[in-house]
PDB file of C-alpha atoms and ligand atoms in Angstrom:
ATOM      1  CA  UNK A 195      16.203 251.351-120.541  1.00  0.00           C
ATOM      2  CA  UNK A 196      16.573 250.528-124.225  1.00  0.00           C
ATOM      3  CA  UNK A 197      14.035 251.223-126.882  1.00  0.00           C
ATOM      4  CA  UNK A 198      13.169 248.893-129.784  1.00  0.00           C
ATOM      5  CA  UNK A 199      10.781 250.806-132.296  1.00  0.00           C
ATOM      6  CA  UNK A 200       8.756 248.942-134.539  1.00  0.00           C
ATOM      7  CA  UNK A 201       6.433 249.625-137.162  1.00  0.00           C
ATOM      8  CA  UNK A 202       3.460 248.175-135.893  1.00  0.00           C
ATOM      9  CA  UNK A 203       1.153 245.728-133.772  1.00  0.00           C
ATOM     10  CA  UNK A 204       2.537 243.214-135.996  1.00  0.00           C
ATOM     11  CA  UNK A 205       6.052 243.892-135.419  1.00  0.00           C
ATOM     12  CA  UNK A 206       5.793 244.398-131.825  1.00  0.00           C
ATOM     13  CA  UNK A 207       5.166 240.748-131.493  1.00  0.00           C
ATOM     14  CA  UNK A 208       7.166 239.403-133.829  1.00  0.00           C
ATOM     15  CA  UNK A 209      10.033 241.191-132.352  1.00  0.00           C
ATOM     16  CA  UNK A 210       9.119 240.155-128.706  1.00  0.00           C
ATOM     17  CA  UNK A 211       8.355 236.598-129.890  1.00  0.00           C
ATOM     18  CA  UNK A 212      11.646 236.456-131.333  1.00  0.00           C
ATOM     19  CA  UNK A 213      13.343 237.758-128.173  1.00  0.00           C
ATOM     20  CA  UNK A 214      11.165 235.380-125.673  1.00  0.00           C
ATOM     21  CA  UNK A 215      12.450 232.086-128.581  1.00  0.00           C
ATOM     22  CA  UNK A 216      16.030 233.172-128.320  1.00  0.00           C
ATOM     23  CA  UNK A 217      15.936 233.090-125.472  1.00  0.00           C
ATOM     24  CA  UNK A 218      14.653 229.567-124.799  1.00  0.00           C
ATOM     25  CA  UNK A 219      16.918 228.380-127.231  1.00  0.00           C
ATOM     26  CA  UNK A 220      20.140 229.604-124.815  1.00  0.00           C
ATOM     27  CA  UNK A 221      19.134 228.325-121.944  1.00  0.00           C
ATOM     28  CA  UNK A 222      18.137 224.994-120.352  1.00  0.00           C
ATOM     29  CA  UNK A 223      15.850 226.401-117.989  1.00  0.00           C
ATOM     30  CA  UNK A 224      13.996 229.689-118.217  1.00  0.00           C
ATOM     31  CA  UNK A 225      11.499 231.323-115.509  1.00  0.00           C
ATOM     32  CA  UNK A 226       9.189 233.368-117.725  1.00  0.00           C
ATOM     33  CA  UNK A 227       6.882 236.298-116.268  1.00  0.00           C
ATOM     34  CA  UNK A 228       3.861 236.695-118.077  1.00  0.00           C
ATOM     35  CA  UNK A 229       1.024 239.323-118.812  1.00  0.00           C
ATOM     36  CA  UNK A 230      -2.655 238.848-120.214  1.00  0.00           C
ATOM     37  CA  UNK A 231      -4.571 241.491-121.935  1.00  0.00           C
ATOM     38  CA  UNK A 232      -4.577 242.729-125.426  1.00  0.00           C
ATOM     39  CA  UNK A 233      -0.767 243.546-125.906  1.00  0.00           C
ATOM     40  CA  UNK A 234       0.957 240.226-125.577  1.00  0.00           C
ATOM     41  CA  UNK A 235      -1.753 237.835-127.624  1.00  0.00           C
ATOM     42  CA  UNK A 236       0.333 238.653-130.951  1.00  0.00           C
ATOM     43  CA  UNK A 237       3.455 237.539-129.063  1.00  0.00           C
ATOM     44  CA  UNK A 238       1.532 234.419-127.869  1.00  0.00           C
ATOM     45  CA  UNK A 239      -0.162 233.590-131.319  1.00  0.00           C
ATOM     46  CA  UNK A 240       3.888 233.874-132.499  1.00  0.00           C
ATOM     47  CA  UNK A 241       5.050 231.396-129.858  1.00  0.00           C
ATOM     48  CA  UNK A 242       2.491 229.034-130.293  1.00  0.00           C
ATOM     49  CA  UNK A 243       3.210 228.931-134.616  1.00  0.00           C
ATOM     50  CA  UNK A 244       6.819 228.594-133.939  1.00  0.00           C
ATOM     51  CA  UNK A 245       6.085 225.624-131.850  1.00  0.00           C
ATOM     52  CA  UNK A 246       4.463 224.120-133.913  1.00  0.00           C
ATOM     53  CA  UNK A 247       6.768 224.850-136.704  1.00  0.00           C
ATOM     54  CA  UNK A 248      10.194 224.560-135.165  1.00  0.00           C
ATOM     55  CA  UNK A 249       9.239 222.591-131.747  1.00  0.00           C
ATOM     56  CA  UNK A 250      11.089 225.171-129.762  1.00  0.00           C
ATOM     57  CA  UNK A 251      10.743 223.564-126.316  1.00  0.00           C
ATOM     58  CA  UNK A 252       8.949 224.589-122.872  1.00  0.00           C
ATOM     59  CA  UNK A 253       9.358 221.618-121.084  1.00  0.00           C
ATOM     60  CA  UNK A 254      11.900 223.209-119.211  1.00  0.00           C
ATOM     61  CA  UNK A 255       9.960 226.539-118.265  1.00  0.00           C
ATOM     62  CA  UNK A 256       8.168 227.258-115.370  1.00  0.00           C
ATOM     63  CA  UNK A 257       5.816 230.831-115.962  1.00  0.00           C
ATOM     64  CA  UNK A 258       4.340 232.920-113.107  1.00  0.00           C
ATOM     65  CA  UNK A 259       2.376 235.801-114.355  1.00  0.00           C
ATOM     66  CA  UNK A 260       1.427 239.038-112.932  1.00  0.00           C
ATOM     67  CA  UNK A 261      -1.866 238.941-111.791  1.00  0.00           C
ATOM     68  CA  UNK A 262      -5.448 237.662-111.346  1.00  0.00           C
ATOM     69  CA  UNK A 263      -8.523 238.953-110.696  1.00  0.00           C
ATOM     70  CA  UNK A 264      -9.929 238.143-107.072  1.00  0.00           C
ATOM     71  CA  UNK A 265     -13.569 235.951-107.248  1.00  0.00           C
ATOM     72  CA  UNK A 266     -13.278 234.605-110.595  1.00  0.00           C
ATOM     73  CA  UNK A 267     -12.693 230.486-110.869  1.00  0.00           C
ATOM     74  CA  UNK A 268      -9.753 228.796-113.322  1.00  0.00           C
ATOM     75  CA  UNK A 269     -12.267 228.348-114.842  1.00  0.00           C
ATOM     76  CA  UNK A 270     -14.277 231.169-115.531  1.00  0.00           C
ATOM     77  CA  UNK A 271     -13.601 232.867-119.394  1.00  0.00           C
ATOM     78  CA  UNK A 272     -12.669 236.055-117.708  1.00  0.00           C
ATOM     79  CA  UNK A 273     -10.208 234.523-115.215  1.00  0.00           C
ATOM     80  CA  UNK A 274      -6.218 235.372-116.566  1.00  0.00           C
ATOM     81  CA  UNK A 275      -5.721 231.624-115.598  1.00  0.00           C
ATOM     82  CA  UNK A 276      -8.618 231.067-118.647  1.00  0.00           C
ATOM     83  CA  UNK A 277      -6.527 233.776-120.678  1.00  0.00           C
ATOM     84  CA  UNK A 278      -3.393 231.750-120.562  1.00  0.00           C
ATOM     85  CA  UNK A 279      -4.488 228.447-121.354  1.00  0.00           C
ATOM     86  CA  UNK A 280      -6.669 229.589-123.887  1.00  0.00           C
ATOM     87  CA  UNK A 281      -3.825 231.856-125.523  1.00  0.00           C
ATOM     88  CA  UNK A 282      -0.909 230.096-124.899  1.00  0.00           C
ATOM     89  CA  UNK A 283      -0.485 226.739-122.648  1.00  0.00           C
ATOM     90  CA  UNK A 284      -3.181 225.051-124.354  1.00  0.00           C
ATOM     91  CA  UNK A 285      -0.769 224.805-127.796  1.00  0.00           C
ATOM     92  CA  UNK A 286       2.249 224.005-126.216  1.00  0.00           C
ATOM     93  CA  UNK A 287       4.582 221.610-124.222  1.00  0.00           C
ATOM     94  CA  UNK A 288       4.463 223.303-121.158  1.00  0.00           C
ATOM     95  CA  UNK A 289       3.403 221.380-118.540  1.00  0.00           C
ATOM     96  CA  UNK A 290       0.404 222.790-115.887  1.00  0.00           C
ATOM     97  CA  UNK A 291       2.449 221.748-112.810  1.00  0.00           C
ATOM     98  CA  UNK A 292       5.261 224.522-113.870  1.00  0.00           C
ATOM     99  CA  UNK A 293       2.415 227.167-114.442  1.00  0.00           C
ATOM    100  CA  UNK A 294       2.098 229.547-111.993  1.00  0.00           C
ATOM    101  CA  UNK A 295      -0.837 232.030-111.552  1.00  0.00           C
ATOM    102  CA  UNK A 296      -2.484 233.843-108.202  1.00  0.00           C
ATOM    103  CA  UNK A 297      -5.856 231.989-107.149  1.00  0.00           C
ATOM    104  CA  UNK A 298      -8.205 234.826-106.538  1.00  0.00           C
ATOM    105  CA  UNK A 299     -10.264 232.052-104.808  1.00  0.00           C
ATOM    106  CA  UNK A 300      -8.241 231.230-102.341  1.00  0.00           C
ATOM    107  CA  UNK A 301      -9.680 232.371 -99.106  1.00  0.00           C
ATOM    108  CA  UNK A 302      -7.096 233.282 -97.451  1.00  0.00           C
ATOM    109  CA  UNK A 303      -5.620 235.837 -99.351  1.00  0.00           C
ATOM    110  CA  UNK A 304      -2.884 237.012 -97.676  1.00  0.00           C
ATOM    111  CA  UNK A 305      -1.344 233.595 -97.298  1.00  0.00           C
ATOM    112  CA  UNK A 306      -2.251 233.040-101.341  1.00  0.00           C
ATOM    113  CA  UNK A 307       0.187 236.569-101.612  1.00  0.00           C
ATOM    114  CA  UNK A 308       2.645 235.320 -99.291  1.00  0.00           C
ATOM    115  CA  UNK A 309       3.086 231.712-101.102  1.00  0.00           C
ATOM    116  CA  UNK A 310       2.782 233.153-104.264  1.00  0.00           C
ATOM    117  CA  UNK A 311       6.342 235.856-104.176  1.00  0.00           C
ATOM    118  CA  UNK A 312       8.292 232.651-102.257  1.00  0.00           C
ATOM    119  CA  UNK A 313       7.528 230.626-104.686  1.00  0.00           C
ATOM    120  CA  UNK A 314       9.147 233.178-107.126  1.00  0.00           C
ATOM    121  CA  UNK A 315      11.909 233.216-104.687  1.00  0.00           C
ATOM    122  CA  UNK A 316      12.215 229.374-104.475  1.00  0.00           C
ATOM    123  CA  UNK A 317      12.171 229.260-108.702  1.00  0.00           C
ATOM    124  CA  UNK A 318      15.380 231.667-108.065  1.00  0.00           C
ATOM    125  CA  UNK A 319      13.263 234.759-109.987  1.00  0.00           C
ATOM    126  CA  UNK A 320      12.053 235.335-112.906  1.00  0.00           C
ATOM    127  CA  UNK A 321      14.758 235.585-115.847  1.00  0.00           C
ATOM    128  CA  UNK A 322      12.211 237.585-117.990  1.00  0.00           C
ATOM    129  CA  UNK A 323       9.297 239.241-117.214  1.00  0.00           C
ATOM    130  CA  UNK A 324       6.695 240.381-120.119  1.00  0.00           C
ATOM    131  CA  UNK A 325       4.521 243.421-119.190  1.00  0.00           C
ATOM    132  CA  UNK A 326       2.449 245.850-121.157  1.00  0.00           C
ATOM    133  CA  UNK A 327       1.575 249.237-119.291  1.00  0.00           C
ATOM    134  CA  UNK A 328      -2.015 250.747-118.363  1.00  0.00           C
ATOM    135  CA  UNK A 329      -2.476 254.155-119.768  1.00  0.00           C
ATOM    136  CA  UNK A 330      -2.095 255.332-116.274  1.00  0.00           C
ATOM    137  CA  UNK A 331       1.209 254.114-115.795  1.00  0.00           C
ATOM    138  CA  UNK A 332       0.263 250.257-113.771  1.00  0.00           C
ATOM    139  CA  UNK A 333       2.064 247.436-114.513  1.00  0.00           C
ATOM    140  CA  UNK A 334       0.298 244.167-113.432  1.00  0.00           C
ATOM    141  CA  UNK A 335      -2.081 245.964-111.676  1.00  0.00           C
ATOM    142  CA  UNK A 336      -0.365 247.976-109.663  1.00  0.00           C
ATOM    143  CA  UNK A 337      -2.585 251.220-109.851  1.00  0.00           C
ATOM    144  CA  UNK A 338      -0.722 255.084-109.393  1.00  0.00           C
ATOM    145  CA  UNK A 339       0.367 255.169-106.142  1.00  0.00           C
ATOM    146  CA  UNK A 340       1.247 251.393-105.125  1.00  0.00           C
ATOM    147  CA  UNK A 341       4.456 251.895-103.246  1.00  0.00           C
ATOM    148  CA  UNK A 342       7.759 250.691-105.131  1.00  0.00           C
ATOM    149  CA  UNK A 343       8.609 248.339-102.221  1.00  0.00           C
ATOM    150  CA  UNK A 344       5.525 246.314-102.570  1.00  0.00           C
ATOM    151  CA  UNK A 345       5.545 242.926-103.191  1.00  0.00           C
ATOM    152  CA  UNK A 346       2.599 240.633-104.426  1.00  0.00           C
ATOM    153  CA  UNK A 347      -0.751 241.863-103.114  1.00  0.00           C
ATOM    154  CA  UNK A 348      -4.174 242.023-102.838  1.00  0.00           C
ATOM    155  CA  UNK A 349      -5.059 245.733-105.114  1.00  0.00           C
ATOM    156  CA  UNK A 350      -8.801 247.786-105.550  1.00  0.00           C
ATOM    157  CA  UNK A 351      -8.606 248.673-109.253  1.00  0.00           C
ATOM    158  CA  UNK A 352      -9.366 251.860-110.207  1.00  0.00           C
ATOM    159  CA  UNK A 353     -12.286 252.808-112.512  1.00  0.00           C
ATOM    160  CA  UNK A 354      -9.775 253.529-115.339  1.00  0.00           C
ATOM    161  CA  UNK A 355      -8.432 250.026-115.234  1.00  0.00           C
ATOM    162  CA  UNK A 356     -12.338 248.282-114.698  1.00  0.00           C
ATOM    163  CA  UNK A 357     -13.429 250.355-117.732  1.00  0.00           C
ATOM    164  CA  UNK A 358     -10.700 249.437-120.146  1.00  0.00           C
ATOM    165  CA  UNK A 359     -10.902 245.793-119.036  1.00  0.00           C
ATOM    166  CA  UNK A 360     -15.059 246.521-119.253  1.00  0.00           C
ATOM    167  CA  UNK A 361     -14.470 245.254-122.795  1.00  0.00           C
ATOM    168  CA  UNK A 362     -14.151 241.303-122.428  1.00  0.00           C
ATOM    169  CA  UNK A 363     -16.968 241.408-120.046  1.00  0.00           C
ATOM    170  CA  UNK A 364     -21.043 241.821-120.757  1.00  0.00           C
ATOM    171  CA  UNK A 365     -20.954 245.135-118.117  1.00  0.00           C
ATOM    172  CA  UNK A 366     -18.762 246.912-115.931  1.00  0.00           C
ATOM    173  CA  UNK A 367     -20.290 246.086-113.101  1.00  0.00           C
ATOM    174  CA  UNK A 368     -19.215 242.389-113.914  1.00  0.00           C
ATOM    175  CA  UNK A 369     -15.723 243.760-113.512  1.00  0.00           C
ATOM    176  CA  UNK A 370     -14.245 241.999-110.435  1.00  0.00           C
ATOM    177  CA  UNK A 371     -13.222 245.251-107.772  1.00  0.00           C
ATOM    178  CA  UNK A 372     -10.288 243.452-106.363  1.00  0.00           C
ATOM    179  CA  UNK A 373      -7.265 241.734-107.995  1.00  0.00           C
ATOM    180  CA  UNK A 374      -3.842 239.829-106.538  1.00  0.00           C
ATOM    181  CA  UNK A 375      -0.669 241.311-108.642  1.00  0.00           C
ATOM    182  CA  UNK A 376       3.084 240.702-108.254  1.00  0.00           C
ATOM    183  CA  UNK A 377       4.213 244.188-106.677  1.00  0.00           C
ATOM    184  CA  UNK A 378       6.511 246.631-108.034  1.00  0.00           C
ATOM    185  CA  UNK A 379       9.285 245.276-106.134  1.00  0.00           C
ATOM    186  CA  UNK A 380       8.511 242.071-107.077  1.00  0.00           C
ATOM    187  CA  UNK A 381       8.577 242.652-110.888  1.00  0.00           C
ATOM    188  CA  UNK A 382      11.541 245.000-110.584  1.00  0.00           C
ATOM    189  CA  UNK A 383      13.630 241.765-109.519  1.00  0.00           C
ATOM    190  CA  UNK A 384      13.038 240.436-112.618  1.00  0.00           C
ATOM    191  CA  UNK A 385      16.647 239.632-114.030  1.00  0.00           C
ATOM    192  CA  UNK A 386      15.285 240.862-117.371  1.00  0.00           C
ATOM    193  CA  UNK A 387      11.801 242.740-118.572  1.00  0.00           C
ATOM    194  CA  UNK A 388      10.431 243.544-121.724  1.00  0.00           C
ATOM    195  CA  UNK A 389       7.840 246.380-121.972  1.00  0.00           C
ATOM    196  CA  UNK A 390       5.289 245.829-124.906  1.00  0.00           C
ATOM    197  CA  UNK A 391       3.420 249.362-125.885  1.00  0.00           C
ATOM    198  CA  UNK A 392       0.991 249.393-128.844  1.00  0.00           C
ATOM    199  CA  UNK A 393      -0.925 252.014-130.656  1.00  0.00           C
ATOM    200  CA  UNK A 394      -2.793 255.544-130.048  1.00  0.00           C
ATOM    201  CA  UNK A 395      -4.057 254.645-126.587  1.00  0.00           C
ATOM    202  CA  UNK A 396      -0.423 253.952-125.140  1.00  0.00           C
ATOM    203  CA  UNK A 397       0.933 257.361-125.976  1.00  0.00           C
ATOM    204  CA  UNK A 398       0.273 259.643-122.748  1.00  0.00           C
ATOM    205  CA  UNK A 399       1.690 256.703-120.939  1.00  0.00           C
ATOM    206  CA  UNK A 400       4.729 256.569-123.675  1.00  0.00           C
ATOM    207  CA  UNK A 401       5.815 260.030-123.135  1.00  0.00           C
ATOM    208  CA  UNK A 402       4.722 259.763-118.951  1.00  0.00           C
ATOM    209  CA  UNK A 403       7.201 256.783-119.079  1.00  0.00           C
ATOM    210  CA  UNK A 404      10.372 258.294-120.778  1.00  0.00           C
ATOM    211  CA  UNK A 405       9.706 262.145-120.832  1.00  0.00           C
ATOM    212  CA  UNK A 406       9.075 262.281-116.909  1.00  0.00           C
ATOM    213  CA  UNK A 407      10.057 261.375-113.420  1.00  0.00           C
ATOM    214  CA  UNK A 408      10.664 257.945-111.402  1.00  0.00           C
ATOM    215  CA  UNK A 409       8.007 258.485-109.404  1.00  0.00           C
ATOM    216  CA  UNK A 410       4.962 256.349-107.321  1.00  0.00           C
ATOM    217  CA  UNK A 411       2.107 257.744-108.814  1.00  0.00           C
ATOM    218  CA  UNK A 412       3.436 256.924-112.411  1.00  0.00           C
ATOM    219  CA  UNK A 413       4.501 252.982-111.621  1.00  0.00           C
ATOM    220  CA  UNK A 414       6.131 251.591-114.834  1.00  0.00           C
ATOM    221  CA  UNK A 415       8.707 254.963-114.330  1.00  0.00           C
ATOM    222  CA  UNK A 416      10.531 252.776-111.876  1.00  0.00           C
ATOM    223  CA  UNK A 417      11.638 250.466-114.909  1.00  0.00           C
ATOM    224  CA  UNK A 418      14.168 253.265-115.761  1.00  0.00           C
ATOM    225  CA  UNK A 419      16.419 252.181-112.945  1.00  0.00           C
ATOM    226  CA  UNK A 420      16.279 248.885-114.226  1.00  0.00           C
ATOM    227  CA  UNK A 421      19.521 247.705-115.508  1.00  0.00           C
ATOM    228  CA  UNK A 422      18.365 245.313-117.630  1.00  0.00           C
ATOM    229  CA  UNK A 423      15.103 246.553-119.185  1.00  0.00           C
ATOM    230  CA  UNK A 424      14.008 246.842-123.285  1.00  0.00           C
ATOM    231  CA  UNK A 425      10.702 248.165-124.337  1.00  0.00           C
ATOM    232  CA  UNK A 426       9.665 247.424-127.695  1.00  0.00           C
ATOM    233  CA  UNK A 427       6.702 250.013-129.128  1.00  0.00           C
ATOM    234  CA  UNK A 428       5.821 250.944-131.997  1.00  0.00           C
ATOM    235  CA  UNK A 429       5.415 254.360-133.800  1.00  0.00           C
ATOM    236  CA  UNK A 430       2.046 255.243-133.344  1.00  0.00           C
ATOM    237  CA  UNK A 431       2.358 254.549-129.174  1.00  0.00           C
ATOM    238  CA  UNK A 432       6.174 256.565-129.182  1.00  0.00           C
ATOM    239  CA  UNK A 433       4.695 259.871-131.184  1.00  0.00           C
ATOM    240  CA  UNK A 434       5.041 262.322-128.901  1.00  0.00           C
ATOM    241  CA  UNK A 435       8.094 261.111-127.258  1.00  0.00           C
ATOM    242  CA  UNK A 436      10.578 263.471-126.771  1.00  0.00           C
ATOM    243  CA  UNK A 437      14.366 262.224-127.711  1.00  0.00           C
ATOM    244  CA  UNK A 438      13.234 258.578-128.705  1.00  0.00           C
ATOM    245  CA  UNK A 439      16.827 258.195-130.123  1.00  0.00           C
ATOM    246  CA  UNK A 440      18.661 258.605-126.599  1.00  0.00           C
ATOM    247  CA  UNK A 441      17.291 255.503-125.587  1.00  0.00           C
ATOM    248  CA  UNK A 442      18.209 253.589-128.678  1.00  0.00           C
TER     249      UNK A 442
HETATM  250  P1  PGA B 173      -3.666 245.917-122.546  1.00  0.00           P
HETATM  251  O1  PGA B 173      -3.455 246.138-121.003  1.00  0.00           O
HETATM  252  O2  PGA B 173      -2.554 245.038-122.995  1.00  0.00           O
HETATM  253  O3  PGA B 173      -4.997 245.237-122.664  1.00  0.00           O
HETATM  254  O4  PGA B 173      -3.644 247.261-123.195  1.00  0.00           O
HETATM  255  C1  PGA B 173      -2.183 246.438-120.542  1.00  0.00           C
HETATM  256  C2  PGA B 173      -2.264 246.701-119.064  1.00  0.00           C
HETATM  257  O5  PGA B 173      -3.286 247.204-118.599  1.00  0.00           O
HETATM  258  O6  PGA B 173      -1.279 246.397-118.373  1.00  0.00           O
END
């Protein structure tokens, strides 16, 4: 696991913008994992000026992201399928057939979770998956304790995760209890993943991440095994981080 250390919010996404264009730019066709929340829309807002600048291309990219929450509608403004369009697909040449994204409305979830990692499969995996990390460790939202083997499923979020979501909604209680998300294993096969961390409120998680054990109840620690894994944070989320320099 390689460390890129940035400055700031701003840099972070610049930097991971950068990384994401490059790579379109070297190859024809590129399976993208994506991630909603806070951390990426600085990376998206980058994308979308750079298309519109330099006309980098996504006609050739197919996206799956990470997760969605479980009763909420396309088109709801809370849904992650809202988030995306809204943040990103909406300003660029990506078509909607090659967007992929759980339906937490299908009702048959298991099949949805079934479909949903062969189609993965079937797209040959994802060449680079974009993640931020919940200050308890989850990536997508698989919550401490989500075995490493697990592949996309249906997940209870924990009060942690409702309350720091809590924030794009009127009230918690508004905050959906249930959620699909790629699983562990599922990410981990990404040929490539770039970790995003940003400010005060990723630092327990920072040091958690690179100062402690692969273990289950700390999820993103399995990303250390990963051969092919960068995260790029910047200096307020790495203080406390022992030996940032041995992963440089
Ligand atoms: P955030 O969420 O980007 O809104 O901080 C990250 C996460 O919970 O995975």
């Amino acid at each position: 696991m390689k460390i890129i250390e940035v400055k700031n919010y701003q840099e972070m996404s610049l930097a991971a913008a950068q990384y994401i264009i490059n790579m379109l730019k070297n190859t024809s066709k590129l399976t993208l994992g994506l991630a909603t929340g806070g951390t990426p829309q600085g990376v998206y807002q980058h994308l979308i000026e750079d298309y519109k600048k330099n006309g980098t291309s996504y006609a050739q990219v197919t996206s799956f992201n990470l997760d969605e929450y479980i009763g909420l509608s396309k088109d709801d403004p809370n849904s992650y399928y809202r988030y995306m369009y809204e943040n990103l697909f909406k300003h660029i040449n990506i078509s909607l057939q090659q967007i992929n994204i759980p339906s937490g409305m299908n009702t048959n979830l298991q099949s949805e979770c079934e479909e949903y990692e062969n189609k993965i499969h079937q797209h040959g995996g994802i060449d680079l998956q974009l993640l931020g990390i919940g200050s308890n460790g989850h990536i997508g939202f698989n919550e401490p304790g989500t075995s490493f083997q697990s592949k996309t499923h249906v997940v209870g979020l924990t009060q942690s995760t409702r309350e720091a979501n809590a924030r794009y909604f009127t009230s918690i209680e508004e905050v959906p209890t249930q959620a699909i998300t790629m699983g562990i294993q599922s990410i981990y096969k990404s040929k490539e993943i770039l970790l995003l961390a940003s400010g005060k409120a990723k630092q327990d998680a920072m040091v958690k991440l690179l100062n402690g054990d692969v273990t289950e109840s700390f999820p993103a620690s399995i990303l250390k095994q990963h051969p092919n894994a960068t995260i790029i944070a910047d200096e307020e989320a790495l203080f406390g981080v022992k030996d940032v320099s041995l992963f440089r």
